[in-house]
Amino acid sequence: MERSATSVARGDEARAAGVRRDPRTVRAAYERFLGTGEPPGGIDPVVADSWRRSLRSGVDPDTPHPQVALADSELDAYRATHPLAAVMPVVRELVVDGAADDGLVVAVSDEIGRLLWVEGNHRLRGTVDRVGFVEGAVWGEESVGTNAPGTALATRRAVQVIGAEHFSRPVQELSCAAAPIRDPATGRVLGVLDVTGRRAAATHVVLSLVRATVATVERELATRAAAHPSGVAPVDLRVLGRPVLRTPAGERPLSLRHAEILLLLAEHPRGLAADELAVLLHPGELSDVTVRAEVSRLRHVVGALLAGSRPYRLARALRTDADVVRTALAAGDVRAAVDAYAPLLPRSVAPGVEQLRAELSAEVRAAVLAAGDPDALDDWVRGADGTDDLAAWTRLLAVAPAGSPQAVRARARVTLLDAALS
C-alpha cells in the first residue's frame, strides 16, 4: 500500500505542477517530440520519460510490433503454471465481470509484459486485437512504446496512459491503466494488471480500481503463501550445494549441467538465445548445436517447466535457495541469510554461474561484516567462503565478548592468517 500512496502523491505533484493531459496539448507535444527530439514539457513526466525510452529503443510510432513467440499449446502450459493463474478467479470477480458491460478489456501479463489473459467486452476485444493486444503478445515498452502494462513494468509503479500519450499512433484511440502485481514474500514483480478502453478507461476511477484490485490480489497471494506452516515459500531448485529440483512428485536430483541451465534461465526470466546460453555455460566455445542437445535432454527431465526455444526460457517462475538468501538479506535478517547460505553450485566452471556465485558470496559477506553480529560472523567464518577471510575473523575478534570461545578462536585464526600473509 505504501507504493500506491507514493504513486498517488506523485500524481498530485504532477497536477500541481501544471501538467496537462488534454488531447490537443498532448498530441502537439507528441508531434513536436517526434519531429525534433526535443524533450516534451507540460505533460506527465512519467509519459515523457517513457517516450524517450521508446525512441531510444527504436520503436516505430506508426506500426507497433508486439512479439508473439508462443504457440497456443505453449501459452496454455505456461499460463497453467504461472503464479498468477491461482488468483485469476479474484481478478474476474472484481473487474472482468463488470468490464464487459462497461466497454472495457482486462489483461493480466507476466513479468516481461507477455499478455497471459485478455478478457472483457467482446466488441472492444475486436479493436485491441487489430493492434496486437492479444494473449501471448509481449507489450513491453521496447517493442510497442509507451503503454500502461509496459510502462508499469518499466517504472515498477501504477500508471495511466491516456489516448495520445501512447507512443504508437494506432493505439492512441485507447486509454489504459495498469499496476504491477508483486510477490508479497519477495517483492518481485510477477506481472501486471491492466484495464483498457476508450473514454471510460481514462478516469481516475479506473486507476483506483486497478490499484484496489492489485492490493486484493497481493493479499490473496500472501494468504496462499501463509498456508505453508514454515512460513517460507517452497524452494523449487536447490543450487546451494548438491543440485535438486523439487516438484509436486518429490525431489529429483539434477546433473550439474542441467542445474546450470535451470539456474541461468531462472536468473534471466526474459529468456536466453542459444548463443547467449552458450557463452554463459562454457568458458571456451560451445556450439549452438551442443546447447540445443543439452536443453533437449533437460526437457525429458523437467517436462513443461521449459517453454519455447527462441529464446529458451522457463514456463513459470522458478524459486531457488539462492533467492531465499537474497530475501533474508533484503529483510535485514543477516543471521537467516548466513544460515541458508552455501557456495552456489561449487563444482561449476560455467562463467555465468561463477559470476552469480561470486555476487551472492560478496553480498552475504558484506552484510555479515556490516552487521557485526558475533553469531552471524561465527557462522560465516565456519563456512567454506569465510575460513580464510582475515577481515571477517578480525571483525569477529572485535565484537565477540572478551575471553569467549568465539574471541579465543578468532584471535588464534587472525594470528595464523597474519603469519601466512607476512
Short mmCIF file of C-alpha atoms in Angstrom, two decimals:
data_model
loop_
_atom_site.label_atom_id
_atom_site.label_comp_id
_atom_site.label_asym_id
_atom_site.label_seq_id
_atom_site.Cartn_x
_atom_site.Cartn_y
_atom_site.Cartn_z
CA MET A 1 0.00 0.00 0.00
CA GLU A 2 2.97 2.30 0.56
CA ARG A 3 3.86 2.17 -3.14
CA SER A 4 0.31 3.05 -4.11
CA ALA A 5 0.35 6.03 -1.77
CA THR A 6 3.62 7.15 -3.34
CA SER A 7 2.12 6.87 -6.79
CA VAL A 8 -0.89 8.93 -5.73
CA ALA A 9 1.40 11.58 -4.25
CA ARG A 10 3.39 11.78 -7.47
CA GLY A 11 0.19 12.17 -9.45
CA ASP A 12 -0.90 15.00 -7.15
CA GLU A 13 2.51 16.67 -7.59
CA ALA A 14 2.22 16.40 -11.36
CA ARG A 15 -1.20 18.03 -11.35
CA ALA A 16 0.04 20.75 -9.01
CA ALA A 17 2.93 21.44 -11.39
CA GLY A 18 0.50 22.27 -14.18
CA VAL A 19 0.76 19.01 -16.14
CA ARG A 20 -1.92 18.91 -18.84
CA ARG A 21 -3.44 15.73 -20.23
CA ASP A 22 -5.98 17.13 -22.66
CA PRO A 23 -5.72 15.51 -26.12
CA ARG A 24 -4.75 18.68 -28.02
CA THR A 25 -1.83 19.58 -25.71
CA VAL A 26 -0.54 16.02 -25.56
CA ARG A 27 -0.78 15.47 -29.32
CA ALA A 28 1.07 18.72 -30.02
CA ALA A 29 3.84 17.74 -27.59
CA TYR A 30 3.99 14.26 -29.13
CA GLU A 31 4.36 15.50 -32.71
CA ARG A 32 6.95 18.08 -31.63
CA PHE A 33 8.91 15.37 -29.82
CA LEU A 34 8.89 13.04 -32.83
CA GLY A 35 9.87 15.85 -35.16
CA THR A 36 12.67 17.42 -33.15
CA GLY A 37 13.59 15.03 -30.37
CA GLU A 38 13.00 17.99 -28.05
CA PRO A 39 12.23 16.82 -24.51
CA PRO A 40 8.45 17.28 -24.13
CA GLY A 41 7.30 19.74 -21.48
CA GLY A 42 3.92 20.34 -19.90
CA ILE A 43 2.87 16.68 -19.96
CA ASP A 44 3.02 13.90 -17.41
CA PRO A 45 6.75 13.36 -16.71
CA VAL A 46 6.19 9.60 -16.50
CA VAL A 47 4.88 9.68 -20.06
CA ALA A 48 7.67 12.00 -21.23
CA ASP A 49 10.32 9.64 -19.83
CA SER A 50 8.60 6.70 -21.48
CA TRP A 51 8.58 8.48 -24.87
CA ARG A 52 12.35 8.94 -24.55
CA ARG A 53 12.85 5.25 -23.76
CA SER A 54 10.60 4.29 -26.66
CA LEU A 55 12.56 6.47 -29.06
CA ARG A 56 15.88 5.05 -27.86
CA SER A 57 14.52 1.54 -28.35
CA GLY A 58 13.76 2.29 -31.99
CA VAL A 59 10.01 1.72 -31.72
CA ASP A 60 8.16 2.57 -34.93
CA PRO A 61 5.42 5.06 -33.90
CA ASP A 62 3.24 4.04 -36.85
CA THR A 63 3.47 0.27 -36.57
CA PRO A 64 3.66 -1.46 -33.20
CA HIS A 65 5.43 -4.82 -33.28
CA PRO A 66 4.41 -6.84 -30.21
CA GLN A 67 6.31 -10.13 -30.18
CA VAL A 68 4.26 -13.33 -30.17
CA ALA A 69 6.68 -16.22 -29.60
CA LEU A 70 4.37 -18.86 -28.10
CA ALA A 71 2.13 -21.34 -29.87
CA ASP A 72 -1.33 -21.78 -28.33
CA SER A 73 -0.37 -25.05 -26.64
CA GLU A 74 2.77 -23.48 -25.17
CA LEU A 75 0.78 -20.48 -23.90
CA ASP A 76 -1.76 -22.77 -22.25
CA ALA A 77 1.00 -24.70 -20.48
CA TYR A 78 2.75 -21.50 -19.42
CA ARG A 79 -0.41 -19.93 -18.03
CA ALA A 80 -1.35 -23.09 -16.14
CA THR A 81 1.88 -22.99 -14.14
CA HIS A 82 2.19 -19.23 -13.71
CA PRO A 83 1.83 -17.94 -10.11
CA LEU A 84 -0.97 -15.57 -11.15
CA ALA A 85 -3.15 -18.38 -12.52
CA ALA A 86 -4.31 -19.14 -8.98
CA VAL A 87 -5.65 -15.61 -8.44
CA MET A 88 -7.41 -15.15 -11.78
CA PRO A 89 -10.79 -16.00 -10.17
CA VAL A 90 -10.28 -12.96 -7.92
CA VAL A 91 -9.46 -10.75 -10.91
CA ARG A 92 -12.53 -11.98 -12.80
CA GLU A 93 -14.83 -11.38 -9.84
CA LEU A 94 -13.53 -7.86 -9.13
CA VAL A 95 -13.04 -6.40 -12.61
CA VAL A 96 -13.60 -8.75 -15.55
CA ASP A 97 -17.26 -9.45 -14.83
CA GLY A 98 -18.09 -5.74 -14.87
CA ALA A 99 -15.73 -4.86 -17.71
CA ALA A 100 -17.91 -6.39 -20.41
CA ASP A 101 -20.82 -4.11 -19.51
CA ASP A 102 -18.57 -1.05 -19.17
CA GLY A 103 -16.88 -1.43 -22.56
CA LEU A 104 -13.51 -2.37 -21.04
CA VAL A 105 -10.93 -5.10 -21.55
CA VAL A 106 -8.90 -6.55 -18.68
CA ALA A 107 -5.46 -8.01 -19.27
CA VAL A 108 -3.01 -9.77 -16.97
CA SER A 109 0.60 -10.09 -18.09
CA ASP A 110 3.70 -11.81 -16.77
CA GLU A 111 6.86 -10.07 -15.56
CA ILE A 112 8.12 -9.26 -19.07
CA GLY A 113 4.79 -7.88 -20.34
CA ARG A 114 3.55 -11.02 -22.10
CA LEU A 115 -0.26 -10.92 -22.07
CA LEU A 116 -1.49 -14.14 -20.46
CA TRP A 117 -5.19 -13.36 -20.20
CA VAL A 118 -7.16 -10.77 -22.20
CA GLU A 119 -10.87 -10.76 -21.28
CA GLY A 120 -13.82 -8.40 -21.23
CA ASN A 121 -16.02 -6.53 -23.70
CA HIS A 122 -16.36 -8.52 -26.92
CA ARG A 123 -16.57 -5.50 -29.24
CA LEU A 124 -13.55 -3.78 -27.72
CA ARG A 125 -11.58 -7.02 -27.90
CA GLY A 126 -12.02 -6.86 -31.66
CA THR A 127 -10.47 -3.37 -31.61
CA VAL A 128 -7.50 -4.32 -29.42
CA ASP A 129 -6.92 -7.47 -31.46
CA ARG A 130 -6.22 -5.30 -34.51
CA VAL A 131 -3.28 -3.59 -32.76
CA GLY A 132 -1.87 -6.87 -31.50
CA PHE A 133 -3.14 -6.63 -27.91
CA VAL A 134 -3.75 -10.37 -27.79
CA GLU A 135 -2.92 -13.26 -25.49
CA GLY A 136 0.70 -14.32 -25.95
CA ALA A 137 1.90 -10.92 -27.22
CA VAL A 138 4.64 -9.06 -25.34
CA TRP A 139 3.67 -5.44 -24.65
CA GLY A 140 6.93 -4.15 -23.26
CA GLU A 141 7.98 -0.58 -23.99
CA GLU A 142 10.93 -1.81 -26.05
CA SER A 143 8.62 -3.30 -28.70
CA VAL A 144 5.47 -1.15 -28.69
CA GLY A 145 6.49 2.01 -26.84
CA THR A 146 4.54 3.80 -24.12
CA ASN A 147 1.55 1.78 -22.92
CA ALA A 148 0.19 1.12 -19.44
CA PRO A 149 1.34 -2.52 -18.97
CA GLY A 150 4.79 -1.88 -20.44
CA THR A 151 5.31 1.41 -18.65
CA ALA A 152 4.09 -0.04 -15.34
CA LEU A 153 6.79 -2.70 -15.71
CA ALA A 154 9.44 -0.16 -16.69
CA THR A 155 8.67 2.14 -13.74
CA ARG A 156 7.52 -0.51 -11.24
CA ARG A 157 4.51 1.66 -10.34
CA ALA A 158 0.85 2.17 -11.22
CA VAL A 159 0.40 4.30 -14.35
CA GLN A 160 -2.36 5.57 -16.59
CA VAL A 161 -1.76 6.26 -20.28
CA ILE A 162 -4.46 8.34 -21.94
CA GLY A 163 -5.05 8.44 -25.70
CA ALA A 164 -2.28 10.34 -27.45
CA GLU A 165 0.12 9.64 -24.60
CA HIS A 166 0.70 6.24 -26.24
CA PHE A 167 3.88 6.25 -28.32
CA SER A 168 2.33 4.14 -31.07
CA ARG A 169 -0.25 6.04 -33.14
CA PRO A 170 -2.54 3.03 -33.83
CA VAL A 171 -3.03 2.66 -30.05
CA GLN A 172 -3.87 6.31 -29.42
CA GLU A 173 -7.61 5.78 -29.71
CA LEU A 174 -7.39 3.80 -26.48
CA SER A 175 -6.63 4.61 -22.84
CA CYS A 176 -5.37 2.22 -20.19
CA ALA A 177 -4.42 1.94 -16.53
CA ALA A 178 -2.10 -0.69 -15.08
CA ALA A 179 -0.21 -1.63 -11.92
CA PRO A 180 2.44 -4.24 -11.12
CA ILE A 181 1.49 -7.30 -9.08
CA ARG A 182 4.22 -8.31 -6.62
CA ASP A 183 5.05 -11.48 -4.78
CA PRO A 184 4.30 -10.47 -1.16
CA ALA A 185 7.15 -12.63 0.14
CA THR A 186 9.95 -11.25 -2.04
CA GLY A 187 8.64 -8.03 -3.61
CA ARG A 188 9.46 -9.46 -7.04
CA VAL A 189 7.11 -8.35 -9.82
CA LEU A 190 5.05 -11.31 -11.04
CA GLY A 191 3.13 -9.42 -13.70
CA VAL A 192 0.76 -6.54 -14.36
CA LEU A 193 -2.99 -5.96 -14.19
CA ASP A 194 -4.27 -3.67 -16.96
CA VAL A 195 -7.66 -2.20 -17.82
CA THR A 196 -8.02 -0.84 -21.36
CA GLY A 197 -10.87 1.00 -23.02
CA ARG A 198 -11.88 4.26 -24.58
CA ARG A 199 -13.10 7.27 -22.58
CA ALA A 200 -14.12 5.18 -19.56
CA ALA A 201 -10.55 3.92 -19.08
CA ALA A 202 -9.20 7.49 -18.84
CA THR A 203 -10.87 8.19 -15.49
CA HIS A 204 -9.29 8.24 -12.04
CA VAL A 205 -11.97 5.72 -11.02
CA VAL A 206 -10.41 3.05 -13.29
CA LEU A 207 -6.91 3.73 -11.99
CA SER A 208 -8.21 3.43 -8.42
CA LEU A 209 -9.99 0.19 -9.35
CA VAL A 210 -6.76 -1.24 -10.74
CA ARG A 211 -4.83 -0.31 -7.59
CA ALA A 212 -7.51 -1.75 -5.30
CA THR A 213 -7.70 -4.98 -7.30
CA VAL A 214 -3.93 -5.43 -7.22
CA ALA A 215 -3.93 -4.90 -3.45
CA THR A 216 -6.60 -7.62 -3.10
CA VAL A 217 -4.70 -9.98 -5.41
CA GLU A 218 -1.50 -9.50 -3.41
CA ARG A 219 -3.37 -10.22 -0.16
CA GLU A 220 -4.70 -13.41 -1.74
CA LEU A 221 -1.16 -14.41 -2.76
CA ALA A 222 0.04 -13.74 0.80
CA THR A 223 -2.80 -15.86 2.21
CA ARG A 224 -1.87 -18.73 -0.07
CA ALA A 225 1.81 -18.45 0.87
CA ALA A 226 0.87 -18.48 4.56
CA ALA A 227 -0.62 -21.94 4.04
CA HIS A 228 2.94 -23.27 4.28
CA PRO A 229 3.46 -23.97 8.02
CA SER A 230 7.12 -22.97 7.91
CA GLY A 231 6.17 -19.52 6.68
CA VAL A 232 8.76 -19.91 3.91
CA ALA A 233 7.73 -20.44 0.31
CA PRO A 234 8.86 -23.84 -1.02
CA VAL A 235 12.24 -23.96 -2.75
CA ASP A 236 11.85 -25.29 -6.28
CA LEU A 237 15.52 -25.50 -7.27
CA ARG A 238 18.36 -26.17 -4.84
CA VAL A 239 21.68 -24.84 -6.12
CA LEU A 240 23.49 -24.15 -2.84
CA GLY A 241 25.26 -27.47 -2.63
CA ARG A 242 24.01 -30.62 -4.40
CA PRO A 243 21.53 -29.60 -7.11
CA VAL A 244 17.97 -30.88 -6.66
CA LEU A 245 14.69 -29.94 -8.34
CA ARG A 246 11.66 -30.09 -6.07
CA THR A 247 8.38 -30.96 -7.81
CA PRO A 248 4.92 -31.92 -6.52
CA ALA A 249 6.01 -35.52 -7.11
CA GLY A 250 9.05 -35.14 -4.86
CA GLU A 251 12.73 -34.32 -5.22
CA ARG A 252 14.60 -35.02 -8.44
CA PRO A 253 18.42 -34.94 -8.46
CA LEU A 254 19.91 -32.96 -11.35
CA SER A 255 23.14 -33.24 -13.26
CA LEU A 256 25.45 -30.26 -12.88
CA ARG A 257 24.82 -29.14 -16.48
CA HIS A 258 21.05 -29.31 -16.09
CA ALA A 259 21.24 -27.37 -12.83
CA GLU A 260 23.39 -24.73 -14.55
CA ILE A 261 20.86 -24.29 -17.35
CA LEU A 262 17.87 -24.05 -14.99
CA LEU A 263 19.69 -21.57 -12.74
CA LEU A 264 20.69 -19.34 -15.66
CA LEU A 265 17.15 -19.36 -17.06
CA ALA A 266 15.74 -18.61 -13.60
CA GLU A 267 18.07 -15.59 -13.40
CA HIS A 268 17.05 -14.43 -16.91
CA PRO A 269 13.21 -14.64 -16.96
CA ARG A 270 13.06 -12.94 -20.38
CA GLY A 271 14.89 -15.96 -21.79
CA LEU A 272 18.25 -16.64 -23.43
CA ALA A 273 19.06 -17.34 -27.05
CA ALA A 274 21.18 -20.41 -27.78
CA ASP A 275 24.31 -18.32 -28.38
CA GLU A 276 23.77 -16.35 -25.13
CA LEU A 277 23.31 -19.57 -23.17
CA ALA A 278 26.47 -20.99 -24.75
CA VAL A 279 28.56 -18.03 -23.55
CA LEU A 280 27.19 -18.35 -20.01
CA LEU A 281 27.69 -22.13 -19.88
CA HIS A 282 31.23 -22.62 -21.11
CA PRO A 283 34.47 -20.63 -20.68
CA GLY A 284 35.56 -21.59 -24.21
CA GLU A 285 33.46 -22.10 -27.31
CA LEU A 286 30.26 -24.10 -27.12
CA SER A 287 28.27 -24.63 -30.30
CA ASP A 288 24.57 -23.85 -30.59
CA VAL A 289 24.06 -27.49 -31.60
CA THR A 290 25.55 -28.66 -28.28
CA VAL A 291 23.35 -26.21 -26.36
CA ARG A 292 20.23 -27.42 -28.17
CA ALA A 293 21.13 -31.04 -27.39
CA GLU A 294 21.64 -30.23 -23.69
CA VAL A 295 18.32 -28.38 -23.49
CA SER A 296 16.57 -31.23 -25.30
CA ARG A 297 17.87 -33.69 -22.70
CA LEU A 298 16.77 -31.32 -19.94
CA ARG A 299 13.22 -31.25 -21.38
CA HIS A 300 12.99 -35.01 -20.82
CA VAL A 301 13.77 -34.38 -17.14
CA VAL A 302 11.64 -31.31 -16.35
CA GLY A 303 8.90 -31.51 -19.00
CA ALA A 304 6.60 -28.47 -19.19
CA LEU A 305 8.87 -26.41 -16.93
CA LEU A 306 10.71 -25.41 -20.11
CA ALA A 307 8.74 -23.48 -22.73
CA GLY A 308 9.88 -22.23 -26.11
CA SER A 309 13.26 -22.26 -27.79
CA ARG A 310 13.51 -18.79 -29.31
CA PRO A 311 14.58 -17.81 -26.74
CA TYR A 312 14.93 -20.63 -24.23
CA ARG A 313 13.00 -19.74 -21.09
CA LEU A 314 11.10 -21.16 -18.17
CA ALA A 315 7.37 -21.70 -18.39
CA ARG A 316 6.95 -20.48 -14.80
CA ALA A 317 8.92 -18.58 -12.22
CA LEU A 318 11.40 -20.91 -10.51
CA ARG A 319 12.48 -20.07 -6.97
CA THR A 320 15.94 -21.13 -5.89
CA ASP A 321 17.54 -21.38 -2.45
CA ALA A 322 19.78 -18.52 -3.59
CA ASP A 323 16.56 -16.45 -3.70
CA VAL A 324 15.90 -17.44 -0.07
CA VAL A 325 19.29 -15.97 0.89
CA ARG A 326 18.59 -12.78 -1.09
CA THR A 327 15.16 -12.43 0.52
CA ALA A 328 16.68 -12.69 4.00
CA LEU A 329 19.30 -10.09 3.11
CA ALA A 330 16.61 -7.75 1.75
CA ALA A 331 14.70 -8.12 5.03
CA GLY A 332 17.83 -7.32 7.03
CA ASP A 333 17.90 -10.80 8.59
CA VAL A 334 21.63 -11.43 8.24
CA ARG A 335 21.69 -14.45 10.52
CA ALA A 336 18.98 -16.21 8.46
CA ALA A 337 20.88 -15.38 5.27
CA VAL A 338 24.08 -16.93 6.63
CA ASP A 339 22.19 -19.99 7.88
CA ALA A 340 20.72 -20.56 4.41
CA TYR A 341 23.91 -19.77 2.50
CA ALA A 342 26.36 -22.20 0.90
CA PRO A 343 28.55 -21.75 -2.21
CA LEU A 344 26.39 -21.76 -5.33
CA LEU A 345 26.99 -24.87 -7.50
CA PRO A 346 30.59 -25.03 -6.22
CA ARG A 347 31.77 -27.51 -8.87
CA SER A 348 30.54 -25.38 -11.79
CA VAL A 349 33.03 -23.59 -14.04
CA ALA A 350 30.31 -22.05 -16.23
CA PRO A 351 31.11 -18.31 -16.50
CA GLY A 352 27.52 -17.27 -15.84
CA VAL A 353 27.34 -19.44 -12.73
CA GLU A 354 30.75 -18.31 -11.48
CA GLN A 355 29.58 -14.70 -11.67
CA LEU A 356 26.36 -15.48 -9.76
CA ARG A 357 28.37 -17.42 -7.17
CA ALA A 358 30.78 -14.54 -6.64
CA GLU A 359 27.96 -11.97 -6.43
CA LEU A 360 25.98 -13.96 -3.83
CA SER A 361 29.09 -14.61 -1.73
CA ALA A 362 30.03 -10.92 -1.84
CA GLU A 363 26.51 -9.83 -0.85
CA VAL A 364 26.38 -12.15 2.16
CA ARG A 365 29.93 -11.27 3.25
CA ALA A 366 29.25 -7.53 3.05
CA ALA A 367 26.06 -7.89 5.10
CA VAL A 368 27.82 -10.00 7.74
CA LEU A 369 30.70 -7.56 8.12
CA ALA A 370 28.33 -4.56 8.29
CA ALA A 371 26.02 -6.17 10.86
CA GLY A 372 28.78 -7.04 13.33
CA ASP A 373 26.67 -9.85 14.82
CA PRO A 374 29.09 -12.27 16.54
CA ASP A 375 26.89 -15.31 15.81
CA ALA A 376 26.48 -14.41 12.14
CA LEU A 377 30.21 -13.76 11.84
CA ASP A 378 30.94 -17.06 13.57
CA ASP A 379 28.70 -18.90 11.10
CA TRP A 380 30.37 -17.13 8.17
CA VAL A 381 33.97 -17.94 9.16
CA ARG A 382 32.98 -21.57 9.76
CA GLY A 383 31.82 -21.83 6.15
CA ALA A 384 33.84 -22.52 3.01
CA ASP A 385 33.93 -18.86 1.95
CA GLY A 386 34.90 -17.48 5.34
CA THR A 387 37.54 -19.83 6.68
CA ASP A 388 40.42 -17.72 5.29
CA ASP A 389 38.61 -14.37 5.41
CA LEU A 390 41.01 -12.28 7.51
CA ALA A 391 38.68 -9.27 7.60
CA ALA A 392 35.82 -11.40 8.93
CA TRP A 393 37.99 -13.05 11.59
CA THR A 394 39.31 -9.63 12.62
CA ARG A 395 35.75 -8.27 12.86
CA LEU A 396 34.69 -11.28 14.95
CA LEU A 397 37.63 -10.68 17.31
CA ALA A 398 36.50 -7.07 17.72
CA VAL A 399 32.82 -7.80 18.50
CA ALA A 400 32.96 -11.14 20.36
CA PRO A 401 32.85 -10.90 24.18
CA ALA A 402 36.38 -10.84 25.59
CA GLY A 403 37.52 -14.29 26.69
CA SER A 404 34.62 -16.07 24.96
CA PRO A 405 35.29 -19.17 22.83
CA GLN A 406 34.50 -17.07 19.75
CA ALA A 407 37.10 -14.46 20.70
CA VAL A 408 39.73 -17.09 21.51
CA ARG A 409 39.22 -18.86 18.17
CA ALA A 410 39.21 -15.54 16.32
CA ARG A 411 42.47 -14.40 17.93
CA ALA A 412 44.18 -17.70 17.05
CA ARG A 413 42.93 -17.59 13.46
CA VAL A 414 43.91 -13.96 12.95
CA THR A 415 47.41 -14.78 14.20
CA LEU A 416 47.71 -17.70 11.76
CA LEU A 417 46.40 -15.73 8.78
CA ASP A 418 48.63 -12.76 9.56
CA ALA A 419 51.64 -15.08 9.69
CA ALA A 420 50.68 -16.73 6.39
CA LEU A 421 50.35 -13.37 4.67
CA SER A 422 53.52 -11.84 6.07
#
